[in-house]
mmCIF file of C-alpha atoms in Angstrom:
data_model
loop_
_atom_site.group_PDB
_atom_site.id
_atom_site.type_symbol
_atom_site.label_atom_id
_atom_site.label_comp_id
_atom_site.label_asym_id
_atom_site.label_seq_id
_atom_site.Cartn_x
_atom_site.Cartn_y
_atom_site.Cartn_z
ATOM 1 C CA MET W 52 -11.886 -35.306 7.663
ATOM 2 C CA GLU W 53 -8.962 -32.778 8.546
ATOM 3 C CA GLY W 54 -7.016 -33.738 5.163
ATOM 4 C CA TRP W 55 -10.133 -32.225 3.190
ATOM 5 C CA THR W 56 -10.498 -29.291 5.911
ATOM 6 C CA LEU W 57 -6.463 -28.495 4.735
ATOM 7 C CA LEU W 58 -7.248 -28.546 1.016
ATOM 8 C CA LYS W 59 -10.332 -26.371 1.439
ATOM 9 C CA GLY W 60 -7.422 -24.363 2.858
ATOM 10 C CA MET W 61 -5.342 -24.055 0.137
ATOM 11 C CA GLY W 62 -8.010 -23.485 -2.860
ATOM 12 C CA LEU W 63 -8.786 -20.751 -0.393
ATOM 13 C CA GLY W 64 -5.172 -19.691 -0.077
ATOM 14 C CA LEU W 65 -4.574 -19.351 -3.711
ATOM 15 C CA ALA W 66 -8.081 -17.903 -3.815
ATOM 16 C CA ILE W 67 -7.018 -15.042 -2.557
ATOM 17 C CA ALA W 68 -3.866 -14.325 -2.895
ATOM 18 C CA ALA W 69 -3.887 -15.001 -7.597
ATOM 19 C CA PRO W 70 -5.950 -11.699 -7.961
ATOM 20 C CA VAL W 71 -2.912 -9.467 -8.754
ATOM 21 C CA GLY W 72 -2.214 -6.504 -7.031
ATOM 22 C CA PRO W 73 0.604 -4.224 -5.386
ATOM 23 C CA ILE W 74 1.748 -7.365 -3.933
ATOM 24 C CA GLY W 75 1.933 -9.643 -6.727
ATOM 25 C CA LEU W 76 3.837 -6.756 -8.985
ATOM 26 C CA LEU W 77 6.102 -5.967 -7.039
ATOM 27 C CA CYS W 78 6.975 -9.538 -6.108
ATOM 28 C CA ILE W 79 6.251 -9.868 -10.896
ATOM 29 C CA ARG W 80 8.683 -6.663 -10.691
ATOM 30 C CA ARG W 81 11.680 -8.351 -8.469
ATOM 31 C CA SER W 82 11.609 -11.411 -9.837
ATOM 32 C CA LEU W 83 12.404 -10.586 -13.380
ATOM 33 C CA THR W 84 14.790 -8.159 -12.031
ATOM 34 C CA GLN W 85 16.747 -10.236 -8.783
ATOM 35 C CA GLY W 86 15.473 -13.165 -8.989
ATOM 36 C CA ARG W 87 12.736 -15.589 -8.852
ATOM 37 C CA TRP W 88 14.615 -17.081 -5.088
ATOM 38 C CA MET W 89 14.065 -13.392 -4.950
ATOM 39 C CA GLY W 90 10.431 -12.815 -6.320
ATOM 40 C CA LEU W 91 9.496 -16.299 -4.057
ATOM 41 C CA VAL W 92 10.690 -14.404 -1.173
ATOM 42 C CA THR W 93 9.541 -11.701 -1.485
ATOM 43 C CA GLY W 94 5.814 -13.616 -2.035
ATOM 44 C CA LEU W 95 6.560 -15.812 0.804
ATOM 45 C CA GLY W 96 6.412 -12.633 3.491
ATOM 46 C CA ALA W 97 2.350 -12.106 2.076
ATOM 47 C CA ALA W 98 1.477 -15.542 2.434
ATOM 48 C CA THR W 99 3.007 -15.521 6.416
ATOM 49 C CA ALA W 100 0.009 -12.540 6.429
ATOM 50 C CA ASP W 101 -2.865 -14.197 4.859
ATOM 51 C CA GLY W 102 -2.110 -17.007 7.391
ATOM 52 C CA LEU W 103 -1.714 -15.003 10.950
ATOM 53 C CA TYR W 104 -5.127 -13.186 8.592
ATOM 54 C CA GLY W 105 -6.673 -17.001 8.812
ATOM 55 C CA CYS W 106 -5.885 -17.684 11.291
ATOM 56 C CA ILE W 107 -7.557 -15.102 13.262
ATOM 57 C CA ALA W 108 -10.968 -15.512 11.076
ATOM 58 C CA GLY W 109 -10.231 -19.559 12.027
ATOM 59 C CA PHE W 110 -10.586 -18.936 15.789
ATOM 60 C CA GLY W 111 -12.002 -15.904 16.028
ATOM 61 C CA LEU W 112 -10.278 -13.777 17.576
ATOM 62 C CA THR W 113 -12.225 -10.729 18.214
ATOM 63 C CA ALA W 114 -9.440 -8.862 20.204
ATOM 64 C CA VAL W 115 -7.137 -8.917 17.374
ATOM 65 C CA ALA W 116 -10.044 -8.595 15.090
ATOM 66 C CA ASP W 117 -11.477 -4.806 16.909
ATOM 67 C CA LEU W 118 -8.105 -3.323 17.299
ATOM 68 C CA LEU W 119 -7.556 -3.285 13.736
ATOM 69 C CA VAL W 120 -10.671 -2.389 13.257
ATOM 70 C CA ASP W 121 -10.175 0.811 14.970
ATOM 71 C CA HIS W 122 -7.007 1.637 13.208
ATOM 72 C CA THR W 123 -7.771 0.772 10.194
ATOM 73 C CA GLN W 124 -7.240 4.743 8.936
ATOM 74 C CA MET W 125 -4.266 4.069 11.111
ATOM 75 C CA LEU W 126 -2.871 1.152 8.181
ATOM 76 C CA ARG W 127 -4.556 2.596 5.502
ATOM 77 C CA LEU W 128 -2.107 5.483 5.733
ATOM 78 C CA MET W 129 0.972 3.221 6.396
ATOM 79 C CA GLY W 130 0.154 0.991 4.258
ATOM 80 C CA GLY W 131 -0.032 4.175 1.446
ATOM 81 C CA LEU W 132 1.975 5.441 2.408
ATOM 82 C CA PHE W 133 4.955 2.932 2.376
ATOM 83 C CA LEU W 134 3.686 1.158 -1.548
ATOM 84 C CA CYS W 135 3.808 5.546 -2.309
ATOM 85 C CA TYR W 136 7.111 4.889 -1.603
ATOM 86 C CA LEU W 137 8.543 1.412 -3.440
ATOM 87 C CA GLY W 138 6.643 2.082 -6.549
ATOM 88 C CA LEU W 139 8.371 5.643 -6.398
ATOM 89 C CA THR W 140 11.664 3.800 -5.976
ATOM 90 C CA THR W 141 11.063 0.848 -8.992
ATOM 91 C CA LEU W 142 9.786 4.043 -10.967
ATOM 92 C CA ARG W 143 13.459 5.002 -10.652
ATOM 93 C CA ALA W 144 14.945 2.451 -10.413
ATOM 94 C CA ASP W 145 17.346 1.559 -13.265
ATOM 95 C CA PRO W 146 17.467 -2.098 -15.227
ATOM 96 C CA ALA W 147 19.157 -5.131 -14.246
ATOM 97 C CA ARG W 148 22.752 -6.185 -16.439
ATOM 98 C CA GLU W 149 22.712 -8.771 -13.942
ATOM 99 C CA ALA W 150 21.305 -10.705 -11.237
ATOM 100 C CA ALA W 151 21.480 -9.829 -7.708
ATOM 101 C CA LYS W 152 23.490 -11.933 -5.508
ATOM 102 C CA LEU W 153 21.194 -13.469 -2.949
ATOM 103 C CA SER W 154 22.088 -12.463 0.662
ATOM 104 C CA SER W 155 20.161 -13.559 4.187
ATOM 105 C CA ARG W 156 20.273 -9.514 4.449
ATOM 106 C CA GLY W 157 18.243 -9.091 0.851
ATOM 107 C CA LEU W 158 16.067 -11.941 1.205
ATOM 108 C CA TRP W 159 14.712 -11.351 4.953
ATOM 109 C CA GLY W 160 14.484 -6.961 3.822
ATOM 110 C CA ALA W 161 11.345 -8.544 0.316
ATOM 111 C CA TYR W 162 10.761 -11.401 2.453
ATOM 112 C CA ALA W 163 9.672 -8.082 6.059
ATOM 113 C CA SER W 164 8.561 -5.854 3.536
ATOM 114 C CA THR W 165 5.178 -7.296 2.103
ATOM 115 C CA LEU W 166 4.252 -9.503 5.816
ATOM 116 C CA VAL W 167 4.215 -5.560 6.559
ATOM 117 C CA LEU W 168 2.691 -4.617 3.295
ATOM 118 C CA THR W 169 -0.302 -7.200 4.166
ATOM 119 C CA LEU W 170 -0.832 -6.904 7.075
ATOM 120 C CA THR W 171 -1.766 -3.081 7.224
ATOM 121 C CA ASN W 172 -4.446 -4.012 4.650
ATOM 122 C CA PRO W 173 -7.028 -4.428 7.305
ATOM 123 C CA ALA W 174 -9.390 -5.695 4.590
ATOM 124 C CA THR W 175 -7.834 -8.762 4.103
ATOM 125 C CA ILE W 176 -9.087 -9.575 6.881
ATOM 126 C CA PHE W 177 -12.091 -9.025 6.320
ATOM 127 C CA SER W 178 -12.366 -11.186 3.482
ATOM 128 C CA PHE W 179 -11.050 -14.109 5.819
ATOM 129 C CA ILE W 180 -14.100 -13.788 7.665
ATOM 130 C CA ALA W 181 -16.477 -13.217 5.323
ATOM 131 C CA ILE W 182 -15.530 -15.941 3.452
ATOM 132 C CA PHE W 183 -15.013 -18.242 6.195
ATOM 133 C CA ALA W 184 -18.263 -18.226 7.428
ATOM 134 C CA GLY W 185 -19.682 -17.831 3.934
ATOM 135 C CA LEU W 186 -18.963 -21.018 3.034
ATOM 136 C CA GLY W 187 -19.123 -22.694 7.047
ATOM 137 C CA LEU W 188 -15.305 -23.244 7.174
ATOM 138 C CA VAL W 189 -15.842 -23.555 10.674
ATOM 139 C CA ASP W 190 -18.249 -23.851 13.315
ATOM 140 C CA SER W 191 -18.209 -23.208 17.230
ATOM 141 C CA SER W 192 -17.434 -27.622 16.920
ATOM 142 C CA GLN W 193 -14.936 -27.537 15.310
ATOM 143 C CA SER W 194 -11.649 -29.080 16.751
ATOM 144 C CA TRP W 195 -8.208 -27.637 17.168
ATOM 145 C CA GLY W 196 -6.545 -30.533 14.322
ATOM 146 C CA ALA W 197 -9.455 -28.839 12.302
ATOM 147 C CA SER W 198 -9.050 -25.227 12.668
ATOM 148 C CA LEU W 199 -4.922 -25.922 12.556
ATOM 149 C CA ALA W 200 -5.184 -28.031 9.431
ATOM 150 C CA LEU W 201 -7.805 -25.132 7.577
ATOM 151 C CA ILE W 202 -5.424 -22.029 8.125
ATOM 152 C CA PHE W 203 -1.637 -23.698 7.148
ATOM 153 C CA GLY W 204 -3.411 -25.406 4.296
ATOM 154 C CA VAL W 205 -4.715 -21.856 3.951
ATOM 155 C CA PHE W 206 -0.541 -20.343 3.465
ATOM 156 C CA LEU W 207 0.449 -23.494 1.115
ATOM 157 C CA GLY W 208 -2.760 -22.381 -1.157
ATOM 158 C CA SER W 209 -1.105 -18.880 -0.601
ATOM 159 C CA ALA W 210 2.228 -19.374 -1.186
ATOM 160 C CA LEU W 211 1.881 -22.245 -4.379
ATOM 161 C CA TRP W 212 0.700 -19.147 -6.271
ATOM 162 C CA TRP W 213 3.904 -17.543 -5.342
ATOM 163 C CA LEU W 214 5.910 -20.160 -6.676
ATOM 164 C CA CYS W 215 3.943 -20.404 -9.222
ATOM 165 C CA LEU W 216 3.953 -16.569 -9.819
ATOM 166 C CA SER W 217 7.870 -16.249 -9.145
ATOM 167 C CA TRP W 218 8.759 -18.884 -11.134
ATOM 168 C CA GLY W 219 6.940 -18.668 -14.300
ATOM 169 C CA VAL W 220 7.239 -15.172 -14.898
ATOM 170 C CA THR W 221 11.338 -15.954 -15.172
ATOM 171 C CA LEU W 222 10.811 -17.331 -17.690
ATOM 172 C CA PHE W 223 9.811 -14.979 -20.223
ATOM 173 C CA SER W 224 12.830 -12.999 -18.477
ATOM 174 C CA GLN W 225 15.535 -13.767 -21.200
ATOM 175 C CA ARG W 226 12.905 -12.110 -23.874
ATOM 176 C CA LEU W 227 13.240 -8.691 -21.912
ATOM 177 C CA THR W 228 16.118 -5.745 -23.139
ATOM 178 C CA PRO W 229 17.043 -3.365 -21.089
ATOM 179 C CA THR W 230 14.699 -1.025 -23.126
ATOM 180 C CA ARG W 231 11.906 -3.653 -21.886
ATOM 181 C CA LEU W 232 12.721 -3.294 -18.307
ATOM 182 C CA LYS W 233 13.085 0.351 -17.733
ATOM 183 C CA TRP W 234 9.350 0.323 -19.808
ATOM 184 C CA LEU W 235 8.632 -2.296 -16.728
ATOM 185 C CA ASN W 236 9.409 -0.613 -13.611
ATOM 186 C CA ARG W 237 8.220 2.855 -14.851
ATOM 187 C CA LEU W 238 4.600 1.101 -15.412
ATOM 188 C CA ALA W 239 5.130 -0.990 -12.191
ATOM 189 C CA GLY W 240 6.076 1.645 -10.492
ATOM 190 C CA ALA W 241 3.147 3.971 -11.450
ATOM 191 C CA ALA W 242 0.907 1.407 -11.418
ATOM 192 C CA ILE W 243 1.993 0.576 -7.068
ATOM 193 C CA PHE W 244 2.308 4.296 -6.597
ATOM 194 C CA ALA W 245 -1.412 4.895 -7.937
ATOM 195 C CA PHE W 246 -2.769 1.108 -5.335
ATOM 196 C CA GLY W 247 -0.981 3.507 -2.868
ATOM 197 C CA LEU W 248 -2.214 7.090 -3.635
ATOM 198 C CA VAL W 249 -6.657 5.123 -2.948
ATOM 199 C CA ALA W 250 -5.194 3.079 -0.155
ATOM 200 C CA ILE W 251 -4.057 6.877 1.330
ATOM 201 C CA GLY W 252 -7.406 8.731 -0.111
ATOM 202 C CA LEU W 253 -9.472 6.482 1.872
ATOM 203 C CA ALA W 254 -7.301 6.690 5.041
ATOM 204 C CA ILE W 255 -8.402 10.551 4.507
ATOM 205 C CA GLY W 256 -11.684 10.361 3.593
ATOM 206 C CA SER W 257 -12.860 7.912 6.381
ATOM 207 C CA VAL W 258 -11.471 10.906 7.973
ATOM 208 C CA LEU W 259 -13.237 13.780 7.114
#
């Protein structure tokens, strides 16, 4: 029973992580310019946030959910500003001449940045609550073990997607010349910056 619940959670995690948004673009860019491990750790930050939001939806932590809802505008604004900063940094970055040397500080920074970015998107919690409720994945009679299996499955499914994405795009890295990498930086940076502007616009629009 709990094994089946784990598999359902993995499917849900894959479905939520797969659409390419600002985090996906960031993962792709870091994988190509800084190596597959940096891209994977970037994705694991998002997977951790997905697991946390899955925990809120799965265990019905309404107090936490209400707190996020009450601060939706502020979280969107913070996330939007951070995305604009990352977009401008990516847009202006020169193509890497060689793979970056891995360090615990660099890996932790990549993980923490995507964790914060994903957590500042309150829409994610609504997605989890809607899907959990719509598919009947959680009910009052469900055991703690089943709920934990579901949440762990969400994390595993999301992490599996980021593993496939970060390691998959590096297969094409040999075909990217410095000129193509420069254009990749510009396109990815512009797209990430645009996502940031949209988040800021939504935050401001909800206040006016």
